[in-house]
PDB file of C-alpha atoms in Angstrom:
ATOM      1  CA  UNK A   1     -66.323  85.050 -27.933  1.00 96.00           C
ATOM      2  CA  UNK A   2     -67.258  83.779 -31.338  1.00 98.00           C
ATOM      3  CA  UNK A   3     -68.677  80.269 -31.522  1.00 98.00           C
ATOM      4  CA  UNK A   4     -66.817  79.465 -34.727  1.00 98.00           C
ATOM      5  CA  UNK A   5     -63.469  80.181 -33.067  1.00 98.00           C
ATOM      6  CA  UNK A   6     -63.997  77.832 -30.100  1.00 97.00           C
ATOM      7  CA  UNK A   7     -62.902  74.210 -30.044  1.00 98.00           C
ATOM      8  CA  UNK A   8     -65.186  71.538 -28.604  1.00 97.00           C
ATOM      9  CA  UNK A   9     -63.509  71.260 -25.205  1.00 97.00           C
ATOM     10  CA  UNK A  10     -63.530  75.051 -24.683  1.00 96.00           C
ATOM     11  CA  UNK A  11     -67.227  75.160 -25.604  1.00 97.00           C
ATOM     12  CA  UNK A  12     -67.929  72.399 -23.050  1.00 95.00           C
ATOM     13  CA  UNK A  13     -65.799  74.141 -20.414  1.00 95.00           C
ATOM     14  CA  UNK A  14     -67.553  77.500 -20.604  1.00 94.00           C
ATOM     15  CA  UNK A  15     -71.022  76.012 -21.287  1.00 94.00           C
ATOM     16  CA  UNK A  16     -72.434  79.350 -22.453  1.00 94.00           C
ATOM     17  CA  UNK A  17     -76.104  80.209 -21.939  1.00 97.00           C
ATOM     18  CA  UNK A  18     -76.390  83.544 -23.770  1.00 98.00           C
ATOM     19  CA  UNK A  19     -76.017  83.890 -27.544  1.00 99.00           C
ATOM     20  CA  UNK A  20     -76.364  86.617 -30.129  1.00 99.00           C
ATOM     21  CA  UNK A  21     -77.386  85.625 -33.653  1.00 99.00           C
ATOM     22  CA  UNK A  22     -76.643  88.394 -36.189  1.00 99.00           C
ATOM     23  CA  UNK A  23     -78.942  88.269 -39.215  1.00 99.00           C
ATOM     24  CA  UNK A  24     -78.738  90.506 -42.257  1.00 98.00           C
ATOM     25  CA  UNK A  25     -78.742  90.397 -46.023  1.00 98.00           C
ATOM     26  CA  UNK A  26     -76.639  90.779 -49.115  1.00 97.00           C
ATOM     27  CA  UNK A  27     -78.146  93.636 -51.084  1.00 95.00           C
ATOM     28  CA  UNK A  28     -77.297  96.756 -52.998  1.00 92.00           C
ATOM     29  CA  UNK A  29     -76.626  99.793 -50.816  1.00 87.00           C
ATOM     30  CA  UNK A  30     -75.934 102.272 -53.566  1.00 84.00           C
ATOM     31  CA  UNK A  31     -72.375 102.395 -54.869  1.00 89.00           C
ATOM     32  CA  UNK A  32     -70.792 103.608 -51.640  1.00 86.00           C
ATOM     33  CA  UNK A  33     -71.574 100.840 -49.123  1.00 91.00           C
ATOM     34  CA  UNK A  34     -70.702  97.131 -49.079  1.00 92.00           C
ATOM     35  CA  UNK A  35     -73.310  94.641 -50.257  1.00 94.00           C
ATOM     36  CA  UNK A  36     -73.040  93.005 -46.839  1.00 95.00           C
ATOM     37  CA  UNK A  37     -73.820  96.173 -44.860  1.00 93.00           C
ATOM     38  CA  UNK A  38     -76.972  94.698 -43.305  1.00 95.00           C
ATOM     39  CA  UNK A  39     -74.943  91.814 -41.857  1.00 97.00           C
ATOM     40  CA  UNK A  40     -71.701  93.676 -41.150  1.00 95.00           C
ATOM     41  CA  UNK A  41     -73.434  96.123 -38.790  1.00 92.00           C
ATOM     42  CA  UNK A  42     -75.247  93.609 -36.519  1.00 95.00           C
ATOM     43  CA  UNK A  43     -72.187  91.340 -36.523  1.00 97.00           C
ATOM     44  CA  UNK A  44     -69.988  94.227 -35.402  1.00 94.00           C
ATOM     45  CA  UNK A  45     -72.489  95.217 -32.699  1.00 92.00           C
ATOM     46  CA  UNK A  46     -72.706  91.592 -31.509  1.00 96.00           C
ATOM     47  CA  UNK A  47     -68.923  91.321 -31.320  1.00 97.00           C
ATOM     48  CA  UNK A  48     -68.771  94.550 -29.296  1.00 94.00           C
ATOM     49  CA  UNK A  49     -71.327  93.194 -26.808  1.00 95.00           C
ATOM     50  CA  UNK A  50     -69.406  89.904 -26.527  1.00 97.00           C
ATOM     51  CA  UNK A  51     -66.161  91.818 -25.920  1.00 96.00           C
ATOM     52  CA  UNK A  52     -67.807  93.629 -23.012  1.00 96.00           C
ATOM     53  CA  UNK A  53     -69.752  90.664 -21.631  1.00 96.00           C
ATOM     54  CA  UNK A  54     -67.658  87.494 -21.518  1.00 93.00           C
ATOM     55  CA  UNK A  55     -70.693  85.265 -20.899  1.00 96.00           C
ATOM     56  CA  UNK A  56     -72.069  86.123 -24.361  1.00 98.00           C
ATOM     57  CA  UNK A  57     -71.259  84.012 -27.424  1.00 98.00           C
ATOM     58  CA  UNK A  58     -71.714  85.328 -30.962  1.00 99.00           C
ATOM     59  CA  UNK A  59     -73.203  82.713 -33.276  1.00 99.00           C
ATOM     60  CA  UNK A  60     -72.158  82.648 -36.941  1.00 99.00           C
ATOM     61  CA  UNK A  61     -74.178  85.282 -38.798  1.00 99.00           C
ATOM     62  CA  UNK A  62     -76.892  84.570 -41.322  1.00 99.00           C
ATOM     63  CA  UNK A  63     -75.744  86.592 -44.313  1.00 98.00           C
ATOM     64  CA  UNK A  64     -78.737  86.133 -46.628  1.00 98.00           C
ATOM     65  CA  UNK A  65     -82.170  87.667 -46.215  1.00 97.00           C
ATOM     66  CA  UNK A  66     -85.463  88.493 -47.866  1.00 97.00           C
ATOM     67  CA  UNK A  67     -84.787  91.367 -50.295  1.00 94.00           C
ATOM     68  CA  UNK A  68     -87.758  91.420 -52.679  1.00 92.00           C
ATOM     69  CA  UNK A  69     -87.692  95.186 -53.138  1.00 88.00           C
ATOM     70  CA  UNK A  70     -84.102  95.318 -54.384  1.00 88.00           C
ATOM     71  CA  UNK A  71     -84.017  92.201 -56.578  1.00 91.00           C
ATOM     72  CA  UNK A  72     -83.614  94.263 -59.720  1.00 93.00           C
ATOM     73  CA  UNK A  73     -80.194  95.490 -58.561  1.00 94.00           C
ATOM     74  CA  UNK A  74     -77.158  93.294 -59.215  1.00 95.00           C
ATOM     75  CA  UNK A  75     -75.467  92.241 -56.032  1.00 95.00           C
ATOM     76  CA  UNK A  76     -78.757  91.595 -54.241  1.00 95.00           C
ATOM     77  CA  UNK A  77     -79.465  88.016 -53.153  1.00 97.00           C
ATOM     78  CA  UNK A  78     -83.158  87.539 -52.353  1.00 97.00           C
ATOM     79  CA  UNK A  79     -83.897  84.414 -50.324  1.00 97.00           C
ATOM     80  CA  UNK A  80     -87.392  82.926 -50.411  1.00 97.00           C
ATOM     81  CA  UNK A  81     -89.402  83.808 -47.294  1.00 97.00           C
ATOM     82  CA  UNK A  82     -90.188  80.170 -46.458  1.00 98.00           C
ATOM     83  CA  UNK A  83     -86.557  79.130 -46.856  1.00 98.00           C
ATOM     84  CA  UNK A  84     -85.357  81.966 -44.614  1.00 98.00           C
ATOM     85  CA  UNK A  85     -88.009  81.175 -41.995  1.00 99.00           C
ATOM     86  CA  UNK A  86     -87.039  77.494 -41.869  1.00 99.00           C
ATOM     87  CA  UNK A  87     -83.333  78.309 -41.772  1.00 99.00           C
ATOM     88  CA  UNK A  88     -83.639  80.844 -38.933  1.00 99.00           C
ATOM     89  CA  UNK A  89     -85.937  78.491 -37.030  1.00 99.00           C
ATOM     90  CA  UNK A  90     -83.500  75.607 -37.451  1.00 99.00           C
ATOM     91  CA  UNK A  91     -80.511  77.701 -36.313  1.00 99.00           C
ATOM     92  CA  UNK A  92     -82.466  78.820 -33.226  1.00 99.00           C
ATOM     93  CA  UNK A  93     -83.491  75.220 -32.474  1.00 99.00           C
ATOM     94  CA  UNK A  94     -79.854  74.157 -32.727  1.00 99.00           C
ATOM     95  CA  UNK A  95     -78.813  76.965 -30.393  1.00 99.00           C
ATOM     96  CA  UNK A  96     -81.364  75.689 -27.865  1.00 99.00           C
ATOM     97  CA  UNK A  97     -80.203  72.087 -28.325  1.00 98.00           C
ATOM     98  CA  UNK A  98     -76.655  73.257 -27.611  1.00 98.00           C
ATOM     99  CA  UNK A  99     -77.698  74.712 -24.267  1.00 98.00           C
ATOM    100  CA  UNK A 100     -78.360  78.392 -24.927  1.00 98.00           C
ATOM    101  CA  UNK A 101     -81.175  79.747 -22.737  1.00 98.00           C
ATOM    102  CA  UNK A 102     -81.174  83.387 -23.832  1.00 99.00           C
ATOM    103  CA  UNK A 103     -80.830  84.244 -27.509  1.00 99.00           C
ATOM    104  CA  UNK A 104     -80.733  87.735 -28.928  1.00 98.00           C
ATOM    105  CA  UNK A 105     -81.384  87.865 -32.654  1.00 98.00           C
ATOM    106  CA  UNK A 106     -79.768  91.077 -33.853  1.00 97.00           C
ATOM    107  CA  UNK A 107     -81.373  91.876 -37.195  1.00 96.00           C
ATOM    108  CA  UNK A 108     -79.871  94.278 -39.711  1.00 94.00           C
ATOM    109  CA  UNK A 109     -82.429  94.128 -42.531  1.00 95.00           C
ATOM    110  CA  UNK A 110     -86.051  95.290 -42.529  1.00 93.00           C
ATOM    111  CA  UNK A 111     -87.212  92.603 -44.953  1.00 95.00           C
ATOM    112  CA  UNK A 112     -86.321  89.937 -42.377  1.00 97.00           C
ATOM    113  CA  UNK A 113     -88.155  91.321 -39.366  1.00 96.00           C
ATOM    114  CA  UNK A 114     -91.509  89.521 -39.527  1.00 97.00           C
ATOM    115  CA  UNK A 115     -89.897  86.264 -40.676  1.00 98.00           C
ATOM    116  CA  UNK A 116     -87.396  86.257 -37.814  1.00 98.00           C
ATOM    117  CA  UNK A 117     -90.044  87.197 -35.241  1.00 98.00           C
ATOM    118  CA  UNK A 118     -92.277  84.336 -36.354  1.00 99.00           C
ATOM    119  CA  UNK A 119     -89.457  81.776 -36.181  1.00 99.00           C
ATOM    120  CA  UNK A 120     -88.242  83.103 -32.820  1.00 99.00           C
ATOM    121  CA  UNK A 121     -91.717  83.015 -31.316  1.00 98.00           C
ATOM    122  CA  UNK A 122     -92.295  79.448 -32.429  1.00 98.00           C
ATOM    123  CA  UNK A 123     -88.976  78.202 -31.028  1.00 99.00           C
ATOM    124  CA  UNK A 124     -89.390  80.107 -27.749  1.00 98.00           C
ATOM    125  CA  UNK A 125     -92.914  78.754 -27.196  1.00 98.00           C
ATOM    126  CA  UNK A 126     -91.774  75.148 -27.741  1.00 98.00           C
ATOM    127  CA  UNK A 127     -88.785  75.438 -25.413  1.00 98.00           C
ATOM    128  CA  UNK A 128     -87.920  76.907 -22.038  1.00 92.00           C
ATOM    129  CA  UNK A 129     -85.870  79.752 -23.541  1.00 98.00           C
ATOM    130  CA  UNK A 130     -86.009  83.496 -24.061  1.00 98.00           C
ATOM    131  CA  UNK A 131     -85.533  84.792 -27.590  1.00 99.00           C
ATOM    132  CA  UNK A 132     -85.494  88.526 -28.250  1.00 97.00           C
ATOM    133  CA  UNK A 133     -85.436  90.015 -31.745  1.00 96.00           C
ATOM    134  CA  UNK A 134     -83.966  93.498 -32.142  1.00 94.00           C
ATOM    135  CA  UNK A 135     -83.792  95.547 -35.326  1.00 93.00           C
ATOM    136  CA  UNK A 136     -80.676  97.592 -34.563  1.00 85.00           C
ATOM    137  CA  UNK A 137     -81.772 100.701 -36.474  1.00 79.00           C
ATOM    138  CA  UNK A 138     -85.040 101.011 -34.522  1.00 79.00           C
ATOM    139  CA  UNK A 139     -83.196 101.489 -31.220  1.00 63.00           C
ATOM    140  CA  UNK A 140     -82.505 105.100 -32.123  1.00 57.00           C
ATOM    141  CA  UNK A 141     -85.761 107.031 -31.915  1.00 51.00           C
ATOM    142  CA  UNK A 142     -86.961 108.398 -35.218  1.00 60.00           C
ATOM    143  CA  UNK A 143     -86.789 111.979 -33.928  1.00 61.00           C
ATOM    144  CA  UNK A 144     -83.196 111.498 -32.819  1.00 62.00           C
ATOM    145  CA  UNK A 145     -82.237 110.121 -36.218  1.00 59.00           C
ATOM    146  CA  UNK A 146     -83.874 113.128 -37.886  1.00 64.00           C
ATOM    147  CA  UNK A 147     -81.904 115.476 -35.629  1.00 61.00           C
ATOM    148  CA  UNK A 148     -78.602 113.730 -36.260  1.00 57.00           C
ATOM    149  CA  UNK A 149     -78.903 112.919 -39.946  1.00 56.00           C
ATOM    150  CA  UNK A 150     -80.301 114.806 -42.920  1.00 60.00           C
ATOM    151  CA  UNK A 151     -80.897 111.630 -44.952  1.00 60.00           C
ATOM    152  CA  UNK A 152     -81.633 108.652 -42.646  1.00 56.00           C
ATOM    153  CA  UNK A 153     -82.674 105.254 -43.969  1.00 62.00           C
ATOM    154  CA  UNK A 154     -81.484 102.627 -46.387  1.00 60.00           C
ATOM    155  CA  UNK A 155     -77.932 103.510 -47.516  1.00 56.00           C
ATOM    156  CA  UNK A 156     -78.556 106.944 -46.029  1.00 63.00           C
ATOM    157  CA  UNK A 157     -76.407 109.111 -43.842  1.00 66.00           C
ATOM    158  CA  UNK A 158     -77.134 107.100 -40.668  1.00 64.00           C
ATOM    159  CA  UNK A 159     -76.340 103.684 -42.148  1.00 67.00           C
ATOM    160  CA  UNK A 160     -73.284 105.057 -43.962  1.00 71.00           C
ATOM    161  CA  UNK A 161     -72.000 106.641 -40.740  1.00 69.00           C
ATOM    162  CA  UNK A 162     -72.275 103.350 -38.874  1.00 70.00           C
ATOM    163  CA  UNK A 163     -70.391 101.452 -41.593  1.00 72.00           C
ATOM    164  CA  UNK A 164     -67.645 104.086 -41.644  1.00 71.00           C
ATOM    165  CA  UNK A 165     -67.402 103.904 -37.860  1.00 73.00           C
ATOM    166  CA  UNK A 166     -66.902 100.123 -37.766  1.00 75.00           C
ATOM    167  CA  UNK A 167     -64.744  99.885 -40.881  1.00 68.00           C
TER     168      UNK A 167
END
């Protein structure tokens, strides 16, 4: 289920405890992939998990991220590190306030990793909750990616294949 599609009474009725927060970025991925690739992928993965596990709620994704390295390319939106940290932290705090006890942050952009981990750690330490941060692309071992794809990495064969699969 997606949080943004529930009404208040349905949310109260199911009183969910497990949430997935997709986080990504809007940045240039060459001329062949959408600017939102880094959010589209974790959102799609989160929706697939929620379809298989009814007790899981997908929170609205955070579309913007820290993209310093690609600022020179039009279509990239680089959010200040402090702003992103405070925003992620606030969203996690609100998830806790709304009763979620287990939160999986599914990250789709490398520039966000340390920022998200810091915010998640702070919120988890202050509350009786479990917050896990996963960078989706790191779940496939580097050797496996090398075997499967000639050009893995940013806008490479692996990322392009995933986008084509979910499109």
